[in-house]
Coordinates of C-alpha atoms and ligand atoms in Angstrom, one line a residue:
M1 CA 0.0 0.0 0.0
V2 CA 1.5 3.4 -1.0
N3 CA 1.6 6.0 1.6
P4 CA 0.8 9.4 -0.1
D5 CA 3.6 11.3 1.7
P6 CA 6.2 13.0 -0.6
L7 CA 9.8 11.8 -0.1
L8 CA 11.2 13.4 -3.2
R9 CA 9.8 16.4 -5.0
V10 CA 11.6 17.6 -8.1
E11 CA 10.5 21.0 -9.3
D12 CA 11.3 22.7 -12.6
L13 CA 14.7 21.2 -12.9
K14 CA 16.8 22.6 -15.7
V15 CA 20.1 21.0 -16.9
R16 CA 22.5 22.2 -19.6
F17 CA 25.7 20.6 -21.1
Y18 CA 28.2 23.2 -22.4
T19 CA 29.9 21.2 -25.2
L20 CA 32.2 22.3 -28.1
R21 CA 29.3 21.9 -30.4
G22 CA 27.0 24.2 -28.4
V23 CA 24.7 24.2 -25.4
V24 CA 22.7 20.9 -24.9
H25 CA 19.3 21.8 -23.3
A26 CA 19.3 18.4 -21.5
L27 CA 16.4 18.9 -19.1
E28 CA 13.8 21.7 -19.1
R29 CA 11.1 22.1 -16.3
V30 CA 11.3 18.5 -15.1
R31 CA 8.9 18.0 -12.2
F32 CA 7.6 15.0 -10.4
T33 CA 6.9 13.7 -6.8
L34 CA 7.8 10.5 -5.4
N35 CA 5.9 9.4 -2.3
R36 CA 7.3 7.2 0.5
Q37 CA 7.1 3.4 -0.2
E38 CA 6.1 4.2 -3.8
T39 CA 7.8 3.2 -7.0
L40 CA 7.7 5.8 -9.7
G41 CA 8.9 4.8 -13.2
L42 CA 10.6 7.3 -15.5
A43 CA 9.8 6.2 -19.1
G44 CA 10.9 7.5 -22.5
E45 CA 13.2 6.8 -25.4
T46 CA 17.0 6.6 -25.1
G47 CA 18.4 10.1 -24.8
C48 CA 15.2 11.8 -23.4
G49 CA 16.8 12.7 -20.1
K50 CA 15.9 9.9 -17.7
S51 CA 19.4 9.1 -16.6
V52 CA 20.3 12.9 -16.3
T53 CA 17.3 13.3 -14.1
A54 CA 18.4 10.5 -11.9
R55 CA 22.0 11.7 -11.7
S56 CA 20.8 15.2 -10.9
V57 CA 18.9 13.9 -7.8
L58 CA 22.2 12.5 -6.6
R59 CA 24.0 15.7 -7.8
L60 CA 26.3 13.7 -10.0
I61 CA 26.3 16.0 -13.0
D62 CA 29.9 16.6 -14.0
P63 CA 31.2 19.4 -16.1
P64 CA 30.5 20.3 -18.9
G65 CA 27.0 19.6 -17.4
K66 CA 25.4 22.0 -15.0
I67 CA 22.2 22.1 -13.0
I68 CA 20.9 25.6 -13.9
S69 CA 17.8 26.0 -11.8
G70 CA 15.0 24.2 -10.0
R71 CA 14.7 22.4 -6.6
I72 CA 15.2 18.8 -5.5
L73 CA 13.4 18.5 -2.2
F74 CA 14.4 15.3 -0.4
E75 CA 12.4 15.0 2.9
G76 CA 11.8 18.7 2.5
R77 CA 15.5 19.6 2.2
D78 CA 16.6 21.1 -1.1
L79 CA 19.6 18.9 -2.2
L80 CA 20.9 21.6 -4.5
T81 CA 21.6 23.9 -1.5
L82 CA 23.6 21.4 0.5
D83 CA 27.5 21.4 0.6
E84 CA 29.4 18.5 -1.0
A85 CA 30.3 16.9 2.4
T86 CA 26.7 16.7 3.4
M87 CA 25.7 15.2 0.0
R88 CA 28.4 12.6 0.4
T89 CA 26.7 11.4 3.5
I90 CA 23.3 11.2 1.8
R91 CA 24.6 9.2 -1.2
G92 CA 24.7 5.6 -0.3
S93 CA 23.1 5.8 3.1
Q94 CA 19.9 7.5 2.2
I95 CA 19.8 7.5 -1.6
S96 CA 21.4 4.6 -3.4
M97 CA 21.7 3.9 -7.1
I98 CA 21.8 0.7 -9.1
M99 CA 23.4 0.9 -12.5
Q100 CA 22.7 -1.0 -15.7
E101 CA 26.1 -2.8 -15.8
P102 CA 26.8 -4.2 -12.3
K103 CA 30.3 -5.5 -13.2
M104 CA 31.4 -2.0 -14.2
S105 CA 30.3 -0.7 -10.8
L106 CA 31.9 -3.5 -8.7
N107 CA 35.6 -3.4 -7.7
P108 CA 37.2 -6.2 -9.8
V109 CA 40.0 -6.8 -7.1
I110 CA 37.8 -7.1 -3.9
R111 CA 35.7 -10.0 -2.9
V112 CA 32.1 -9.1 -3.3
G113 CA 31.2 -9.8 0.4
D114 CA 33.9 -7.4 1.5
Q115 CA 32.5 -4.8 -1.0
I116 CA 29.0 -5.0 0.6
A117 CA 30.5 -5.0 4.2
E118 CA 32.7 -1.9 3.2
T119 CA 29.5 0.0 2.1
L120 CA 27.9 -0.7 5.6
L121 CA 31.2 0.3 7.4
I122 CA 31.3 3.7 5.7
H123 CA 27.8 4.5 6.7
E124 CA 27.6 2.9 10.1
R125 CA 30.9 3.8 11.8
S126 CA 29.9 1.9 15.0
L127 CA 30.0 -1.5 13.3
N128 CA 32.9 -3.8 13.5
R129 CA 34.1 -5.6 10.4
R130 CA 32.9 -9.1 11.4
T131 CA 29.3 -7.9 12.0
A132 CA 29.4 -6.0 8.7
R133 CA 30.5 -9.2 6.8
A134 CA 27.9 -11.2 8.6
R135 CA 25.2 -8.7 7.5
A136 CA 26.5 -8.8 4.0
V137 CA 26.0 -12.5 3.8
D138 CA 22.6 -12.1 5.2
M139 CA 21.7 -9.6 2.6
L140 CA 22.9 -12.0 -0.2
A141 CA 20.7 -14.8 1.4
Q142 CA 17.7 -12.3 1.3
L143 CA 18.3 -12.0 -2.4
G144 CA 17.9 -15.6 -3.0
I145 CA 21.5 -16.5 -3.5
P146 CA 22.3 -20.2 -2.7
D147 CA 25.3 -20.7 -0.4
P148 CA 25.6 -17.0 0.2
A149 CA 28.8 -17.3 2.4
R150 CA 30.6 -18.9 -0.6
V151 CA 29.4 -16.3 -3.0
A152 CA 30.6 -13.6 -0.7
R153 CA 34.1 -14.8 -1.1
R154 CA 34.0 -14.6 -4.8
Y155 CA 35.4 -11.9 -7.1
P156 CA 33.1 -10.1 -9.5
H157 CA 34.5 -11.8 -12.6
E158 CA 33.6 -15.2 -11.1
L159 CA 29.9 -14.2 -11.1
S160 CA 27.2 -14.5 -13.9
G161 CA 25.5 -11.3 -15.0
G162 CA 22.4 -12.1 -12.9
M163 CA 24.5 -12.9 -9.8
A164 CA 26.5 -9.7 -10.1
Q165 CA 23.3 -7.7 -10.4
R166 CA 22.0 -9.4 -7.1
V167 CA 25.2 -8.5 -5.4
M168 CA 24.9 -4.9 -6.7
I169 CA 21.3 -4.7 -5.3
A170 CA 22.6 -6.2 -2.0
M171 CA 25.2 -3.5 -1.8
M172 CA 22.7 -0.7 -2.5
L173 CA 20.0 -2.0 -0.1
V174 CA 22.2 -3.2 2.7
T175 CA 22.2 0.4 4.3
R176 CA 18.4 0.5 4.0
P177 CA 18.2 3.7 2.0
K178 CA 15.1 5.7 1.9
L179 CA 15.3 6.1 -1.9
L180 CA 16.6 3.6 -4.3
I181 CA 17.3 4.8 -8.0
A182 CA 17.4 1.9 -10.3
D183 CA 18.8 2.9 -13.8
E184 CA 17.7 0.2 -16.2
P185 CA 18.6 -2.5 -13.6
T186 CA 17.8 -5.6 -15.6
S187 CA 18.2 -4.4 -19.2
A188 CA 21.6 -6.2 -19.6
L189 CA 20.1 -9.5 -18.4
D190 CA 18.1 -12.2 -20.3
V191 CA 14.4 -12.2 -19.8
T192 CA 14.0 -15.1 -17.2
I193 CA 16.8 -13.7 -14.9
Q194 CA 15.3 -10.2 -15.4
A195 CA 11.8 -11.5 -14.1
Q196 CA 13.5 -13.1 -11.1
I197 CA 15.7 -10.0 -10.2
L198 CA 12.7 -7.6 -10.5
E199 CA 10.6 -9.9 -8.3
L200 CA 13.4 -10.0 -5.7
M201 CA 13.9 -6.2 -5.7
K202 CA 10.2 -5.7 -5.3
K203 CA 10.0 -8.0 -2.3
L204 CA 13.1 -6.4 -0.6
V205 CA 12.0 -2.9 -1.3
R206 CA 8.7 -3.7 0.4
E207 CA 10.4 -5.2 3.4
I208 CA 12.7 -2.4 4.1
E209 CA 10.1 0.3 3.0
T210 CA 12.2 2.0 0.4
S211 CA 10.9 4.3 -2.3
V212 CA 12.1 3.6 -5.8
L213 CA 12.8 5.8 -8.9
M214 CA 12.9 3.2 -11.6
I215 CA 14.3 4.2 -14.9
T216 CA 13.4 2.0 -17.8
H217 CA 12.5 2.1 -21.5
D218 CA 10.6 -1.2 -21.1
L219 CA 6.9 -0.5 -20.6
G220 CA 6.3 -4.1 -19.6
V221 CA 8.8 -3.8 -16.6
M222 CA 7.0 -0.5 -15.8
A223 CA 3.6 -2.0 -15.7
E224 CA 4.9 -4.8 -13.4
T225 CA 6.9 -2.8 -10.9
C226 CA 5.6 0.8 -10.7
D227 CA 2.8 2.5 -8.9
R228 CA 3.1 5.7 -10.9
V229 CA 4.8 6.7 -14.1
A230 CA 6.4 9.9 -15.5
V231 CA 6.9 10.0 -19.3
M232 CA 9.7 12.1 -20.6
Y233 CA 10.3 13.4 -24.1
A234 CA 13.3 15.4 -25.3
G235 CA 14.3 16.5 -21.8
E236 CA 10.8 17.4 -20.7
M237 CA 8.2 15.7 -18.6
V238 CA 5.1 15.3 -20.7
E239 CA 2.8 13.1 -18.7
T240 CA 2.5 11.7 -15.2
G241 CA 0.0 9.6 -13.3
P242 CA -0.9 6.3 -11.8
V243 CA 0.6 3.5 -14.0
R244 CA -2.8 2.0 -14.9
S245 CA -4.2 5.3 -15.8
V246 CA -1.2 6.3 -18.0
L247 CA -0.8 3.0 -19.7
K248 CA -4.5 2.3 -20.3
N249 CA -5.6 5.9 -21.1
P250 CA -2.5 7.8 -22.2
R251 CA -3.4 11.5 -22.8
H252 CA -0.2 12.9 -24.4
P253 CA 0.2 12.1 -28.2
Y254 CA 3.8 11.1 -27.4
T255 CA 2.7 8.6 -24.7
Q256 CA 0.1 7.3 -27.1
G257 CA 2.8 6.8 -29.8
L258 CA 5.2 5.3 -27.4
L259 CA 2.6 2.6 -26.3
Q260 CA 1.8 1.7 -29.8
T261 CA 5.5 0.9 -30.5
V262 CA 5.3 -2.1 -28.0
P263 CA 5.1 -5.2 -30.1
D264 CA 1.8 -7.0 -29.8
K265 CA 2.7 -10.5 -28.5
A266 CA -0.8 -11.9 -29.4
N267 CA -0.4 -10.7 -32.9
P268 CA 3.3 -11.1 -33.8
E269 CA 2.6 -10.7 -37.6
H270 CA 1.3 -7.1 -37.0
P271 CA 3.6 -4.5 -38.4
L272 CA 5.5 -2.5 -35.7
Y273 CA 4.4 1.1 -35.3
S274 CA 7.0 3.9 -35.2
I275 CA 6.4 7.5 -34.3
R276 CA 7.0 9.6 -37.5
G277 CA 10.1 11.9 -37.6
N278 CA 13.1 12.0 -35.3
V279 CA 13.9 12.9 -31.8
P280 CA 14.9 16.6 -32.0
S281 CA 18.5 17.7 -31.3
L282 CA 18.7 19.2 -27.8
L283 CA 21.3 21.7 -29.1
Q284 CA 18.5 23.5 -30.7
P285 CA 15.3 22.1 -29.4
P286 CA 12.0 23.2 -31.1
S287 CA 10.4 26.2 -29.5
G288 CA 7.0 25.7 -28.0
C289 CA 6.1 22.0 -27.6
R290 CA 9.2 19.9 -28.2
F291 CA 7.0 17.2 -29.6
A292 CA 5.3 19.5 -32.2
P293 CA 7.3 18.6 -35.3
R294 CA 6.3 14.9 -34.9
C295 CA 2.7 15.5 -33.6
E296 CA -0.2 14.6 -35.8
Y297 CA -2.4 17.0 -33.8
A298 CA 0.0 20.0 -33.7
M299 CA -1.7 23.3 -33.9
Q300 CA -0.1 26.7 -34.6
R301 CA 0.2 27.6 -30.9
C302 CA 2.1 24.4 -30.3
H303 CA 5.0 25.7 -32.3
N304 CA 5.1 29.0 -30.5
E305 CA 3.9 28.4 -26.9
L306 CA 5.1 26.0 -24.2
P307 CA 2.1 23.9 -23.2
P308 CA 1.5 24.1 -19.4
Y309 CA 0.7 21.1 -17.3
Y310 CA -3.0 20.3 -17.1
H311 CA -4.7 18.5 -14.3
L312 CA -6.7 15.6 -15.7
E313 CA -8.7 13.1 -13.5
G314 CA -7.2 11.8 -10.3
D315 CA -3.4 12.4 -10.0
H316 CA -3.0 12.3 -13.9
Q317 CA -1.2 15.3 -15.4
C318 CA -0.3 16.1 -19.0
A319 CA 1.6 18.9 -20.8
C320 CA -0.5 19.3 -24.1
F321 CA -2.7 21.9 -25.5
L322 CA -5.3 19.3 -26.5
H323 CA -6.6 19.5 -22.9
A324 CA -6.8 23.2 -22.7
E325 CA -10.6 23.4 -22.9
K326 CA -11.5 20.8 -20.4
A327 CA -8.7 20.7 -17.8
E328 CA -7.3 23.2 -15.4
V329 CA -3.7 24.4 -15.6
I330 CA -1.5 23.4 -12.8
R331 CA 0.3 26.4 -11.4
P332 CA 4.0 26.0 -10.6
Ligands
SF4_401 FE1 0.9 17.8 -30.0 FE2 0.4 20.4 -29.5 FE3 0.0 18.5 -27.6 FE4 2.4 19.1 -28.3 S1 0.9 20.5 -27.3 S2 1.6 17.1 -28.0 S3 2.3 19.5 -30.5 S4 -1.0 18.7 -29.6

């Protein structure tokens, strides 16, 4: 059961990258709320800004990137106003992040059990090494790893992809963070392992009452794991709402197109749909609605004005002028 109490609130986040080719307008007015014990999915095509959004929450945007404006309120505190030393204490202990490629994130020359124990020791200074190791083995057991004590003594290269991702999840959840950011956590794994890992993650997240920001381009994964979803297009948030409402009754033309691109398993001969045109360059994004050059409903105003967010039914919101007559504008 989701507790409607905001843990994370991102307000009008704007991120730019100052490259030799010009200024990349990577994120523009990104806004969403993640409640406690809730899983929010960030959806959209590759390059739409999902990972930049996640890294911004951890304040991990390196030069030439820069967070220009906005607020990232975590338990009411704006992370963008904290000094780096305070941010370091928050990363890992209160907000953890699981990456796509676990083997790239694990240290190749340290046994995996020691790596998990080390994470604990950094964040719980009163622990001794022996207790930390025992808790690392416990965590591996909770992730359904057979003979966890033996696996804890292995090096990352001795593990399969699925096993390495379980180790990574153990490492990120062992400190019982309040927020877990999972960036395409299973996209490098085959489908059966993917389902197992997602199931284990869901179980653990429920047990330790962690909120999850799940980044995925896989709408099937989203439907299975998320309570709410936020759809991004070309660095902007275009639609948010409860997962069932958005997936069953998408209200933004981009979300509608995105859902049609999912292959129909019941009808494999059916030709695949693709959204016409290309994703715009963020060096010179279109003025007005960024989806306008590809949108079959585009009106003149779409090319000149930025559509505001409209409040649809329930908690469903959408940035599209098609709702201007029937829905109320949400004020920032
Ligand atoms: Fe299409 Fe206009 Fe809506 Fe943008 S605002 S999605 S261009 S109808």
